[in-house]
Amino acid sequence: MSIQNIKILGGNADCVDEERFPVITIEGNFIYFQVRVGSFLRAKVAHASDSFIGCLIHDSINAAIPKSKKDGENWLGHQVAEGQDVLIKVRRFECFHNTLAIRARIKEVL
């Protein structure tokens, strides 16, 4: 989940059983992204090399598509260029420096 354009609209504190609980009313753009291993996603290629493709999903979520030893010369990554759309299948999730990264495989070049 992510939030952008946060505005604080007000705040107060409630007292329950002699304990204070601050309440802040906010407004913003909430983004809730839920994906599972095995899901198919459309991604835009941001970086392409001979052994790795970096993509963006919804212009903000990183997807890494490394070339595996099994792929050899048949790897679909050889057919893509920066800015092109691809269909990817989610393999696993990783977190680097508090940033979500999706590991995936290319299923189709769109």
PDB file of N, CA and C in Angstrom:
ATOM      1  N   MET A   1       0.840  -1.160   0.000  1.00  0.00           N
ATOM      2  CA  MET A   1       0.000   0.000   0.000  1.00  0.00           C
ATOM      3  C   MET A   1       0.891   1.231   0.000  1.00  0.00           C
ATOM      4  N   SER A   2       0.443   2.237  -0.717  1.00  0.00           N
ATOM      5  CA  SER A   2       1.192   3.477  -0.819  1.00  0.00           C
ATOM      6  C   SER A   2       0.205   4.634  -0.766  1.00  0.00           C
ATOM      7  N   ILE A   3       0.676   5.791  -0.360  1.00  0.00           N
ATOM      8  CA  ILE A   3      -0.177   6.970  -0.331  1.00  0.00           C
ATOM      9  C   ILE A   3       0.597   8.152  -0.899  1.00  0.00           C
ATOM     10  N   GLN A   4      -0.104   8.963  -1.678  1.00  0.00           N
ATOM     11  CA  GLN A   4       0.495  10.161  -2.257  1.00  0.00           C
ATOM     12  C   GLN A   4      -0.434  11.334  -1.995  1.00  0.00           C
ATOM     13  N   ASN A   5       0.107  12.539  -2.106  1.00  0.00           N
ATOM     14  CA  ASN A   5      -0.669  13.783  -1.951  1.00  0.00           C
ATOM     15  C   ASN A   5      -1.426  13.828  -0.626  1.00  0.00           C
ATOM     16  N   ILE A   6      -0.720  13.613   0.457  1.00  0.00           N
ATOM     17  CA  ILE A   6      -1.342  13.586   1.783  1.00  0.00           C
ATOM     18  C   ILE A   6      -1.686  15.000   2.243  1.00  0.00           C
ATOM     19  N   LYS A   7      -2.917  15.151   2.743  1.00  0.00           N
ATOM     20  CA  LYS A   7      -3.351  16.401   3.372  1.00  0.00           C
ATOM     21  C   LYS A   7      -3.888  16.070   4.758  1.00  0.00           C
ATOM     22  N   ILE A   8      -3.431  16.808   5.753  1.00  0.00           N
ATOM     23  CA  ILE A   8      -3.967  16.641   7.105  1.00  0.00           C
ATOM     24  C   ILE A   8      -5.180  17.556   7.226  1.00  0.00           C
ATOM     25  N   LEU A   9      -6.333  16.947   7.501  1.00  0.00           N
ATOM     26  CA  LEU A   9      -7.574  17.708   7.573  1.00  0.00           C
ATOM     27  C   LEU A   9      -7.918  18.134   8.991  1.00  0.00           C
ATOM     28  N   GLY A  10      -7.387  17.443   9.962  1.00  0.00           N
ATOM     29  CA  GLY A  10      -7.670  17.810  11.347  1.00  0.00           C
ATOM     30  C   GLY A  10      -7.165  16.741  12.286  1.00  0.00           C
ATOM     31  N   GLY A  11      -7.298  17.001  13.532  1.00  0.00           N
ATOM     32  CA  GLY A  11      -6.850  16.034  14.518  1.00  0.00           C
ATOM     33  C   GLY A  11      -7.403  16.342  15.883  1.00  0.00           C
ATOM     34  N   ASN A  12      -7.467  15.335  16.719  1.00  0.00           N
ATOM     35  CA  ASN A  12      -7.869  15.480  18.115  1.00  0.00           C
ATOM     36  C   ASN A  12      -7.361  14.259  18.860  1.00  0.00           C
ATOM     37  N   ALA A  13      -7.709  14.182  20.123  1.00  0.00           N
ATOM     38  CA  ALA A  13      -7.312  13.027  20.920  1.00  0.00           C
ATOM     39  C   ALA A  13      -8.536  12.521  21.675  1.00  0.00           C
ATOM     40  N   ASP A  14      -8.728  11.221  21.643  1.00  0.00           N
ATOM     41  CA  ASP A  14      -9.804  10.601  22.401  1.00  0.00           C
ATOM     42  C   ASP A  14      -9.215   9.966  23.644  1.00  0.00           C
ATOM     43  N   CYS A  15     -10.031   9.889  24.675  1.00  0.00           N
ATOM     44  CA  CYS A  15      -9.599   9.284  25.918  1.00  0.00           C
ATOM     45  C   CYS A  15     -10.464   8.043  26.160  1.00  0.00           C
ATOM     46  N   VAL A  16      -9.825   6.880  26.217  1.00  0.00           N
ATOM     47  CA  VAL A  16     -10.517   5.629  26.472  1.00  0.00           C
ATOM     48  C   VAL A  16      -9.813   4.944  27.632  1.00  0.00           C
ATOM     49  N   ASP A  17     -10.554   4.631  28.683  1.00  0.00           N
ATOM     50  CA  ASP A  17      -9.988   3.999  29.883  1.00  0.00           C
ATOM     51  C   ASP A  17      -8.763   4.763  30.382  1.00  0.00           C
ATOM     52  N   GLU A  18      -8.882   6.072  30.411  1.00  0.00           N
ATOM     53  CA  GLU A  18      -7.852   6.979  30.901  1.00  0.00           C
ATOM     54  C   GLU A  18      -6.561   6.958  30.075  1.00  0.00           C
ATOM     55  N   GLU A  19      -6.630   6.475  28.839  1.00  0.00           N
ATOM     56  CA  GLU A  19      -5.481   6.527  27.937  1.00  0.00           C
ATOM     57  C   GLU A  19      -5.848   7.366  26.731  1.00  0.00           C
ATOM     58  N   ARG A  20      -4.912   8.203  26.315  1.00  0.00           N
ATOM     59  CA  ARG A  20      -5.160   9.068  25.160  1.00  0.00           C
ATOM     60  C   ARG A  20      -4.790   8.367  23.869  1.00  0.00           C
ATOM     61  N   PHE A  21      -5.608   8.573  22.845  1.00  0.00           N
ATOM     62  CA  PHE A  21      -5.356   8.052  21.517  1.00  0.00           C
ATOM     63  C   PHE A  21      -5.476   9.193  20.526  1.00  0.00           C
ATOM     64  N   PRO A  22      -4.364   9.559  19.888  1.00  0.00           N
ATOM     65  CA  PRO A  22      -4.456  10.636  18.899  1.00  0.00           C
ATOM     66  C   PRO A  22      -5.195  10.152  17.646  1.00  0.00           C
ATOM     67  N   VAL A  23      -6.005  11.029  17.094  1.00  0.00           N
ATOM     68  CA  VAL A  23      -6.745  10.734  15.872  1.00  0.00           C
ATOM     69  C   VAL A  23      -6.428  11.839  14.873  1.00  0.00           C
ATOM     70  N   ILE A  24      -5.903  11.454  13.720  1.00  0.00           N
ATOM     71  CA  ILE A  24      -5.577  12.423  12.675  1.00  0.00           C
ATOM     72  C   ILE A  24      -6.405  12.069  11.446  1.00  0.00           C
ATOM     73  N   THR A  25      -7.154  13.028  10.958  1.00  0.00           N
ATOM     74  CA  THR A  25      -7.934  12.829   9.744  1.00  0.00           C
ATOM     75  C   THR A  25      -7.106  13.296   8.566  1.00  0.00           C
ATOM     76  N   ILE A  26      -6.913  12.368   7.597  1.00  0.00           N
ATOM     77  CA  ILE A  26      -6.095  12.699   6.431  1.00  0.00           C
ATOM     78  C   ILE A  26      -6.882  12.452   5.153  1.00  0.00           C
ATOM     79  N   GLU A  27      -6.382  13.054   4.089  1.00  0.00           N
ATOM     80  CA  GLU A  27      -6.910  12.826   2.756  1.00  0.00           C
ATOM     81  C   GLU A  27      -5.724  12.580   1.851  1.00  0.00           C
ATOM     82  N   GLY A  28      -5.872  11.676   0.891  1.00  0.00           N
ATOM     83  CA  GLY A  28      -4.776  11.401  -0.018  1.00  0.00           C
ATOM     84  C   GLY A  28      -5.171  10.387  -1.065  1.00  0.00           C
ATOM     85  N   ASN A  29      -4.239  10.096  -1.934  1.00  0.00           N
ATOM     86  CA  ASN A  29      -4.439   9.081  -2.960  1.00  0.00           C
ATOM     87  C   ASN A  29      -3.801   7.784  -2.471  1.00  0.00           C
ATOM     88  N   PHE A  30      -4.634   6.807  -2.138  1.00  0.00           N
ATOM     89  CA  PHE A  30      -4.160   5.525  -1.648  1.00  0.00           C
ATOM     90  C   PHE A  30      -4.048   4.549  -2.814  1.00  0.00           C
ATOM     91  N   ILE A  31      -2.934   3.822  -2.844  1.00  0.00           N
ATOM     92  CA  ILE A  31      -2.720   2.815  -3.869  1.00  0.00           C
ATOM     93  C   ILE A  31      -2.537   1.483  -3.151  1.00  0.00           C
ATOM     94  N   TYR A  32      -3.397   0.548  -3.475  1.00  0.00           N
ATOM     95  CA  TYR A  32      -3.318  -0.787  -2.886  1.00  0.00           C
ATOM     96  C   TYR A  32      -3.008  -1.766  -4.010  1.00  0.00           C
ATOM     97  N   PHE A  33      -1.844  -2.384  -3.943  1.00  0.00           N
ATOM     98  CA  PHE A  33      -1.380  -3.296  -4.985  1.00  0.00           C
ATOM     99  C   PHE A  33      -1.241  -4.676  -4.381  1.00  0.00           C
ATOM    100  N   GLN A  34      -2.024  -5.625  -4.884  1.00  0.00           N
ATOM    101  CA  GLN A  34      -1.955  -6.987  -4.370  1.00  0.00           C
ATOM    102  C   GLN A  34      -1.701  -7.933  -5.535  1.00  0.00           C
ATOM    103  N   VAL A  35      -0.637  -8.676  -5.433  1.00  0.00           N
ATOM    104  CA  VAL A  35      -0.268  -9.614  -6.490  1.00  0.00           C
ATOM    105  C   VAL A  35       0.239 -10.888  -5.827  1.00  0.00           C
ATOM    106  N   ARG A  36       0.035 -11.995  -6.481  1.00  0.00           N
ATOM    107  CA  ARG A  36       0.474 -13.279  -5.941  1.00  0.00           C
ATOM    108  C   ARG A  36       1.485 -13.931  -6.893  1.00  0.00           C
ATOM    109  N   VAL A  37       2.274 -14.828  -6.336  1.00  0.00           N
ATOM    110  CA  VAL A  37       3.184 -15.616  -7.163  1.00  0.00           C
ATOM    111  C   VAL A  37       2.330 -16.390  -8.162  1.00  0.00           C
ATOM    112  N   GLY A  38       2.743 -16.352  -9.422  1.00  0.00           N
ATOM    113  CA  GLY A  38       1.985 -17.005 -10.478  1.00  0.00           C
ATOM    114  C   GLY A  38       1.085 -16.052 -11.250  1.00  0.00           C
ATOM    115  N   SER A  39       0.910 -14.823 -10.744  1.00  0.00           N
ATOM    116  CA  SER A  39       0.080 -13.824 -11.432  1.00  0.00           C
ATOM    117  C   SER A  39       0.777 -13.348 -12.695  1.00  0.00           C
ATOM    118  N   PHE A  40      -0.027 -12.926 -13.670  1.00  0.00           N
ATOM    119  CA  PHE A  40       0.493 -12.326 -14.892  1.00  0.00           C
ATOM    120  C   PHE A  40       0.266 -10.822 -14.832  1.00  0.00           C
ATOM    121  N   LEU A  41       1.305 -10.061 -15.183  1.00  0.00           N
ATOM    122  CA  LEU A  41       1.231  -8.596 -15.139  1.00  0.00           C
ATOM    123  C   LEU A  41       1.783  -8.013 -16.433  1.00  0.00           C
ATOM    124  N   ARG A  42       1.253  -6.854 -16.793  1.00  0.00           N
ATOM    125  CA  ARG A  42       1.790  -6.109 -17.927  1.00  0.00           C
ATOM    126  C   ARG A  42       2.835  -5.143 -17.372  1.00  0.00           C
ATOM    127  N   ALA A  43       3.999  -5.114 -17.999  1.00  0.00           N
ATOM    128  CA  ALA A  43       5.094  -4.266 -17.519  1.00  0.00           C
ATOM    129  C   ALA A  43       5.746  -3.548 -18.698  1.00  0.00           C
ATOM    130  N   LYS A  44       6.341  -2.396 -18.403  1.00  0.00           N
ATOM    131  CA  LYS A  44       7.051  -1.626 -19.421  1.00  0.00           C
ATOM    132  C   LYS A  44       8.548  -1.775 -19.185  1.00  0.00           C
ATOM    133  N   VAL A  45       9.278  -2.118 -20.236  1.00  0.00           N
ATOM    134  CA  VAL A  45      10.725  -2.323 -20.140  1.00  0.00           C
ATOM    135  C   VAL A  45      11.412  -0.973 -19.920  1.00  0.00           C
ATOM    136  N   ALA A  46      12.168  -0.877 -18.825  1.00  0.00           N
ATOM    137  CA  ALA A  46      12.910   0.347 -18.507  1.00  0.00           C
ATOM    138  C   ALA A  46      14.388   0.195 -18.833  1.00  0.00           C
ATOM    139  N   HIS A  47      14.889  -1.040 -18.796  1.00  0.00           N
ATOM    140  CA  HIS A  47      16.301  -1.306 -19.076  1.00  0.00           C
ATOM    141  C   HIS A  47      16.407  -2.702 -19.685  1.00  0.00           C
ATOM    142  N   ALA A  48      17.157  -2.829 -20.745  1.00  0.00           N
ATOM    143  CA  ALA A  48      17.348  -4.133 -21.382  1.00  0.00           C
ATOM    144  C   ALA A  48      18.827  -4.361 -21.654  1.00  0.00           C
ATOM    145  N   SER A  49      19.308  -5.539 -21.276  1.00  0.00           N
ATOM    146  CA  SER A  49      20.685  -5.925 -21.577  1.00  0.00           C
ATOM    147  C   SER A  49      20.674  -7.386 -22.021  1.00  0.00           C
ATOM    148  N   ASP A  50      21.839  -7.948 -22.268  1.00  0.00           N
ATOM    149  CA  ASP A  50      21.934  -9.338 -22.720  1.00  0.00           C
ATOM    150  C   ASP A  50      21.575 -10.345 -21.639  1.00  0.00           C
ATOM    151  N   SER A  51      21.614  -9.938 -20.374  1.00  0.00           N
ATOM    152  CA  SER A  51      21.383 -10.901 -19.300  1.00  0.00           C
ATOM    153  C   SER A  51      20.311 -10.481 -18.290  1.00  0.00           C
ATOM    154  N   PHE A  52      19.724  -9.326 -18.483  1.00  0.00           N
ATOM    155  CA  PHE A  52      18.800  -8.801 -17.470  1.00  0.00           C
ATOM    156  C   PHE A  52      17.846  -7.801 -18.107  1.00  0.00           C
ATOM    157  N   ILE A  53      16.603  -7.813 -17.654  1.00  0.00           N
ATOM    158  CA  ILE A  53      15.632  -6.798 -18.074  1.00  0.00           C
ATOM    159  C   ILE A  53      15.022  -6.199 -16.821  1.00  0.00           C
ATOM    160  N   GLY A  54      14.987  -4.888 -16.752  1.00  0.00           N
ATOM    161  CA  GLY A  54      14.336  -4.183 -15.662  1.00  0.00           C
ATOM    162  C   GLY A  54      13.053  -3.555 -16.185  1.00  0.00           C
ATOM    163  N   CYS A  55      11.963  -3.779 -15.470  1.00  0.00           N
ATOM    164  CA  CYS A  55      10.660  -3.278 -15.904  1.00  0.00           C
ATOM    165  C   CYS A  55       9.995  -2.475 -14.800  1.00  0.00           C
ATOM    166  N   LEU A  56       9.009  -1.692 -15.199  1.00  0.00           N
ATOM    167  CA  LEU A  56       8.164  -0.976 -14.251  1.00  0.00           C
ATOM    168  C   LEU A  56       6.720  -1.424 -14.440  1.00  0.00           C
ATOM    169  N   ILE A  57       6.066  -1.663 -13.332  1.00  0.00           N
ATOM    170  CA  ILE A  57       4.653  -2.014 -13.325  1.00  0.00           C
ATOM    171  C   ILE A  57       3.911  -0.822 -12.733  1.00  0.00           C
ATOM    172  N   HIS A  58       2.915  -0.333 -13.430  1.00  0.00           N
ATOM    173  CA  HIS A  58       2.153   0.856 -13.023  1.00  0.00           C
ATOM    174  C   HIS A  58       3.076   2.054 -12.784  1.00  0.00           C
ATOM    175  N   ASP A  59       4.143   2.150 -13.533  1.00  0.00           N
ATOM    176  CA  ASP A  59       5.111   3.250 -13.462  1.00  0.00           C
ATOM    177  C   ASP A  59       5.781   3.417 -12.109  1.00  0.00           C
ATOM    178  N   SER A  60       5.693   2.425 -11.216  1.00  0.00           N
ATOM    179  CA  SER A  60       6.310   2.627  -9.910  1.00  0.00           C
ATOM    180  C   SER A  60       6.861   1.374  -9.244  1.00  0.00           C
ATOM    181  N   ILE A  61       6.462   0.194  -9.665  1.00  0.00           N
ATOM    182  CA  ILE A  61       6.901  -1.032  -9.004  1.00  0.00           C
ATOM    183  C   ILE A  61       7.931  -1.726  -9.897  1.00  0.00           C
ATOM    184  N   ASN A  62       9.080  -2.042  -9.310  1.00  0.00           N
ATOM    185  CA  ASN A  62      10.173  -2.650 -10.064  1.00  0.00           C
ATOM    186  C   ASN A  62       9.951  -4.142 -10.284  1.00  0.00           C
ATOM    187  N   ALA A  63      10.263  -4.588 -11.483  1.00  0.00           N
ATOM    188  CA  ALA A  63      10.264  -6.018 -11.789  1.00  0.00           C
ATOM    189  C   ALA A  63      11.600  -6.346 -12.445  1.00  0.00           C
ATOM    190  N   ALA A  64      12.250  -7.375 -11.940  1.00  0.00           N
ATOM    191  CA  ALA A  64      13.544  -7.798 -12.465  1.00  0.00           C
ATOM    192  C   ALA A  64      13.366  -9.128 -13.176  1.00  0.00           C
ATOM    193  N   ILE A  65      13.885  -9.204 -14.392  1.00  0.00           N
ATOM    194  CA  ILE A  65      13.781 -10.423 -15.186  1.00  0.00           C
ATOM    195  C   ILE A  65      15.187 -10.828 -15.618  1.00  0.00           C
ATOM    196  N   PRO A  66      15.845 -11.659 -14.812  1.00  0.00           N
ATOM    197  CA  PRO A  66      17.190 -12.112 -15.188  1.00  0.00           C
ATOM    198  C   PRO A  66      17.123 -13.261 -16.184  1.00  0.00           C
ATOM    199  N   LYS A  67      18.130 -13.365 -17.007  1.00  0.00           N
ATOM    200  CA  LYS A  67      18.235 -14.489 -17.940  1.00  0.00           C
ATOM    201  C   LYS A  67      18.746 -15.690 -17.159  1.00  0.00           C
ATOM    202  N   SER A  68      18.050 -16.808 -17.273  1.00  0.00           N
ATOM    203  CA  SER A  68      18.507 -18.007 -16.572  1.00  0.00           C
ATOM    204  C   SER A  68      19.378 -18.843 -17.509  1.00  0.00           C
ATOM    205  N   LYS A  69      20.121 -19.773 -16.950  1.00  0.00           N
ATOM    206  CA  LYS A  69      20.988 -20.633 -17.756  1.00  0.00           C
ATOM    207  C   LYS A  69      20.167 -21.516 -18.695  1.00  0.00           C
ATOM    208  N   LYS A  70      18.926 -21.850 -18.284  1.00  0.00           N
ATOM    209  CA  LYS A  70      18.065 -22.698 -19.114  1.00  0.00           C
ATOM    210  C   LYS A  70      17.598 -21.982 -20.371  1.00  0.00           C
ATOM    211  N   ASP A  71      17.492 -20.652 -20.319  1.00  0.00           N
ATOM    212  CA  ASP A  71      16.938 -19.898 -21.443  1.00  0.00           C
ATOM    213  C   ASP A  71      17.811 -19.947 -22.691  1.00  0.00           C
ATOM    214  N   GLY A  72      19.109 -19.839 -22.511  1.00  0.00           N
ATOM    215  CA  GLY A  72      20.026 -19.849 -23.652  1.00  0.00           C
ATOM    216  C   GLY A  72      19.682 -18.766 -24.667  1.00  0.00           C
ATOM    217  N   GLU A  73      19.789 -19.091 -25.924  1.00  0.00           N
ATOM    218  CA  GLU A  73      19.519 -18.127 -26.991  1.00  0.00           C
ATOM    219  C   GLU A  73      18.028 -17.934 -27.248  1.00  0.00           C
ATOM    220  N   ASN A  74      17.179 -18.755 -26.651  1.00  0.00           N
ATOM    221  CA  ASN A  74      15.733 -18.654 -26.849  1.00  0.00           C
ATOM    222  C   ASN A  74      15.077 -17.667 -25.887  1.00  0.00           C
ATOM    223  N   TRP A  75      15.872 -16.982 -25.081  1.00  0.00           N
ATOM    224  CA  TRP A  75      15.335 -16.058 -24.090  1.00  0.00           C
ATOM    225  C   TRP A  75      14.584 -14.919 -24.782  1.00  0.00           C
ATOM    226  N   LEU A  76      13.342 -14.679 -24.367  1.00  0.00           N
ATOM    227  CA  LEU A  76      12.533 -13.618 -24.964  1.00  0.00           C
ATOM    228  C   LEU A  76      13.104 -12.223 -24.707  1.00  0.00           C
ATOM    229  N   GLY A  77      13.979 -12.115 -23.735  1.00  0.00           N
ATOM    230  CA  GLY A  77      14.607 -10.832 -23.435  1.00  0.00           C
ATOM    231  C   GLY A  77      15.435 -10.281 -24.578  1.00  0.00           C
ATOM    232  N   HIS A  78      15.881 -11.147 -25.478  1.00  0.00           N
ATOM    233  CA  HIS A  78      16.651 -10.692 -26.640  1.00  0.00           C
ATOM    234  C   HIS A  78      15.771  -9.944 -27.644  1.00  0.00           C
ATOM    235  N   GLN A  79      14.453 -10.082 -27.516  1.00  0.00           N
ATOM    236  CA  GLN A  79      13.530  -9.484 -28.484  1.00  0.00           C
ATOM    237  C   GLN A  79      12.930  -8.162 -28.020  1.00  0.00           C
ATOM    238  N   VAL A  80      13.293  -7.687 -26.831  1.00  0.00           N
ATOM    239  CA  VAL A  80      12.657  -6.472 -26.305  1.00  0.00           C
ATOM    240  C   VAL A  80      13.584  -5.276 -26.345  1.00  0.00           C
ATOM    241  N   ALA A  81      12.966  -4.107 -26.345  1.00  0.00           N
ATOM    242  CA  ALA A  81      13.703  -2.841 -26.300  1.00  0.00           C
ATOM    243  C   ALA A  81      13.073  -1.965 -25.223  1.00  0.00           C
ATOM    244  N   GLU A  82      13.817  -0.987 -24.772  1.00  0.00           N
ATOM    245  CA  GLU A  82      13.302  -0.066 -23.759  1.00  0.00           C
ATOM    246  C   GLU A  82      12.036   0.611 -24.264  1.00  0.00           C
ATOM    247  N   GLY A  83      11.055   0.716 -23.375  1.00  0.00           N
ATOM    248  CA  GLY A  83       9.783   1.334 -23.717  1.00  0.00           C
ATOM    249  C   GLY A  83       8.728   0.359 -24.205  1.00  0.00           C
ATOM    250  N   GLN A  84       9.128  -0.869 -24.479  1.00  0.00           N
ATOM    251  CA  GLN A  84       8.202  -1.877 -24.983  1.00  0.00           C
ATOM    252  C   GLN A  84       7.452  -2.537 -23.828  1.00  0.00           C
ATOM    253  N   ASP A  85       6.223  -3.003 -24.090  1.00  0.00           N
ATOM    254  CA  ASP A  85       5.431  -3.702 -23.084  1.00  0.00           C
ATOM    255  C   ASP A  85       5.651  -5.204 -23.187  1.00  0.00           C
ATOM    256  N   VAL A  86       5.666  -5.864 -22.012  1.00  0.00           N
ATOM    257  CA  VAL A  86       5.802  -7.314 -21.956  1.00  0.00           C
ATOM    258  C   VAL A  86       4.801  -7.871 -20.950  1.00  0.00           C
ATOM    259  N   LEU A  87       4.435  -9.119 -21.132  1.00  0.00           N
ATOM    260  CA  LEU A  87       3.602  -9.833 -20.173  1.00  0.00           C
ATOM    261  C   LEU A  87       4.544 -10.690 -19.353  1.00  0.00           C
ATOM    262  N   ILE A  88       4.495 -10.537 -18.026  1.00  0.00           N
ATOM    263  CA  ILE A  88       5.410 -11.276 -17.160  1.00  0.00           C
ATOM    264  C   ILE A  88       4.623 -12.136 -16.178  1.00  0.00           C
ATOM    265  N   LYS A  89       5.278 -13.203 -15.718  1.00  0.00           N
ATOM    266  CA  LYS A  89       4.699 -14.073 -14.701  1.00  0.00           C
ATOM    267  C   LYS A  89       5.527 -13.929 -13.432  1.00  0.00           C
ATOM    268  N   VAL A  90       4.881 -13.595 -12.330  1.00  0.00           N
ATOM    269  CA  VAL A  90       5.554 -13.351 -11.048  1.00  0.00           C
ATOM    270  C   VAL A  90       6.090 -14.667 -10.496  1.00  0.00           C
ATOM    271  N   ARG A  91       7.380 -14.654 -10.136  1.00  0.00           N
ATOM    272  CA  ARG A  91       8.026 -15.844  -9.556  1.00  0.00           C
ATOM    273  C   ARG A  91       8.238 -15.703  -8.053  1.00  0.00           C
ATOM    274  N   ARG A  92       8.656 -14.515  -7.612  1.00  0.00           N
ATOM    275  CA  ARG A  92       8.854 -14.279  -6.169  1.00  0.00           C
ATOM    276  C   ARG A  92       8.985 -12.785  -5.911  1.00  0.00           C
ATOM    277  N   PHE A  93       9.005 -12.425  -4.633  1.00  0.00           N
ATOM    278  CA  PHE A  93       9.122 -11.028  -4.212  1.00  0.00           C
ATOM    279  C   PHE A  93      10.400 -10.857  -3.417  1.00  0.00           C
ATOM    280  N   GLU A  94      11.025  -9.700  -3.572  1.00  0.00           N
ATOM    281  CA  GLU A  94      12.223  -9.367  -2.806  1.00  0.00           C
ATOM    282  C   GLU A  94      12.114  -7.918  -2.359  1.00  0.00           C
ATOM    283  N   CYS A  95      12.839  -7.589  -1.319  1.00  0.00           N
ATOM    284  CA  CYS A  95      12.844  -6.213  -0.829  1.00  0.00           C
ATOM    285  C   CYS A  95      14.291  -5.750  -0.697  1.00  0.00           C
ATOM    286  N   PHE A  96      14.644  -4.687  -1.412  1.00  0.00           N
ATOM    287  CA  PHE A  96      15.976  -4.101  -1.359  1.00  0.00           C
ATOM    288  C   PHE A  96      15.859  -2.676  -0.849  1.00  0.00           C
ATOM    289  N   HIS A  97      16.473  -2.390   0.292  1.00  0.00           N
ATOM    290  CA  HIS A  97      16.473  -1.048   0.866  1.00  0.00           C
ATOM    291  C   HIS A  97      15.039  -0.503   0.968  1.00  0.00           C
ATOM    292  N   ASN A  98      14.136  -1.318   1.503  1.00  0.00           N
ATOM    293  CA  ASN A  98      12.726  -0.958   1.703  1.00  0.00           C
ATOM    294  C   ASN A  98      11.974  -0.704   0.401  1.00  0.00           C
ATOM    295  N   THR A  99      12.444  -1.249  -0.702  1.00  0.00           N
ATOM    296  CA  THR A  99      11.767  -1.114  -1.989  1.00  0.00           C
ATOM    297  C   THR A  99      11.392  -2.500  -2.491  1.00  0.00           C
ATOM    298  N   LEU A 100      10.118  -2.680  -2.803  1.00  0.00           N
ATOM    299  CA  LEU A 100       9.639  -3.958  -3.310  1.00  0.00           C
ATOM    300  C   LEU A 100      10.157  -4.196  -4.719  1.00  0.00           C
ATOM    301  N   ALA A 101      10.641  -5.392  -4.968  1.00  0.00           N
ATOM    302  CA  ALA A 101      11.048  -5.798  -6.312  1.00  0.00           C
ATOM    303  C   ALA A 101      10.403  -7.143  -6.602  1.00  0.00           C
ATOM    304  N   ILE A 102       9.895  -7.282  -7.800  1.00  0.00           N
ATOM    305  CA  ILE A 102       9.268  -8.518  -8.219  1.00  0.00           C
ATOM    306  C   ILE A 102      10.227  -9.246  -9.154  1.00  0.00           C
ATOM    307  N   ARG A 103      10.465 -10.514  -8.888  1.00  0.00           N
ATOM    308  CA  ARG A 103      11.253 -11.363  -9.790  1.00  0.00           C
ATOM    309  C   ARG A 103      10.260 -12.081 -10.682  1.00  0.00           C
ATOM    310  N   ALA A 104      10.520 -12.069 -11.981  1.00  0.00           N
ATOM    311  CA  ALA A 104       9.544 -12.613 -12.916  1.00  0.00           C
ATOM    312  C   ALA A 104      10.227 -13.229 -14.124  1.00  0.00           C
ATOM    313  N   ARG A 105       9.405 -13.839 -14.979  1.00  0.00           N
ATOM    314  CA  ARG A 105       9.856 -14.377 -16.263  1.00  0.00           C
ATOM    315  C   ARG A 105       8.970 -13.779 -17.345  1.00  0.00           C
ATOM    316  N   ILE A 106       9.556 -13.521 -18.496  1.00  0.00           N
ATOM    317  CA  ILE A 106       8.779 -12.993 -19.621  1.00  0.00           C
ATOM    318  C   ILE A 106       7.956 -14.130 -20.224  1.00  0.00           C
ATOM    319  N   LYS A 107       6.675 -13.866 -20.401  1.00  0.00           N
ATOM    320  CA  LYS A 107       5.807 -14.848 -21.033  1.00  0.00           C
ATOM    321  C   LYS A 107       5.503 -14.460 -22.474  1.00  0.00           C
ATOM    322  N   GLU A 108       5.455 -13.142 -22.730  1.00  0.00           N
ATOM    323  CA  GLU A 108       5.103 -12.687 -24.078  1.00  0.00           C
ATOM    324  C   GLU A 108       5.592 -11.257 -24.284  1.00  0.00           C
ATOM    325  N   VAL A 109       6.054 -10.967 -25.464  1.00  0.00           N
ATOM    326  CA  VAL A 109       6.403  -9.597 -25.838  1.00  0.00           C
ATOM    327  C   VAL A 109       5.178  -9.010 -26.517  1.00  0.00           C
ATOM    328  N   LEU A 110       4.689  -7.884 -25.999  1.00  0.00           N
ATOM    329  CA  LEU A 110       3.446  -7.288 -26.519  1.00  0.00           C
ATOM    330  C   LEU A 110       3.715  -6.217 -27.556  1.00  0.00           C
TER     331      LEU A 110
END
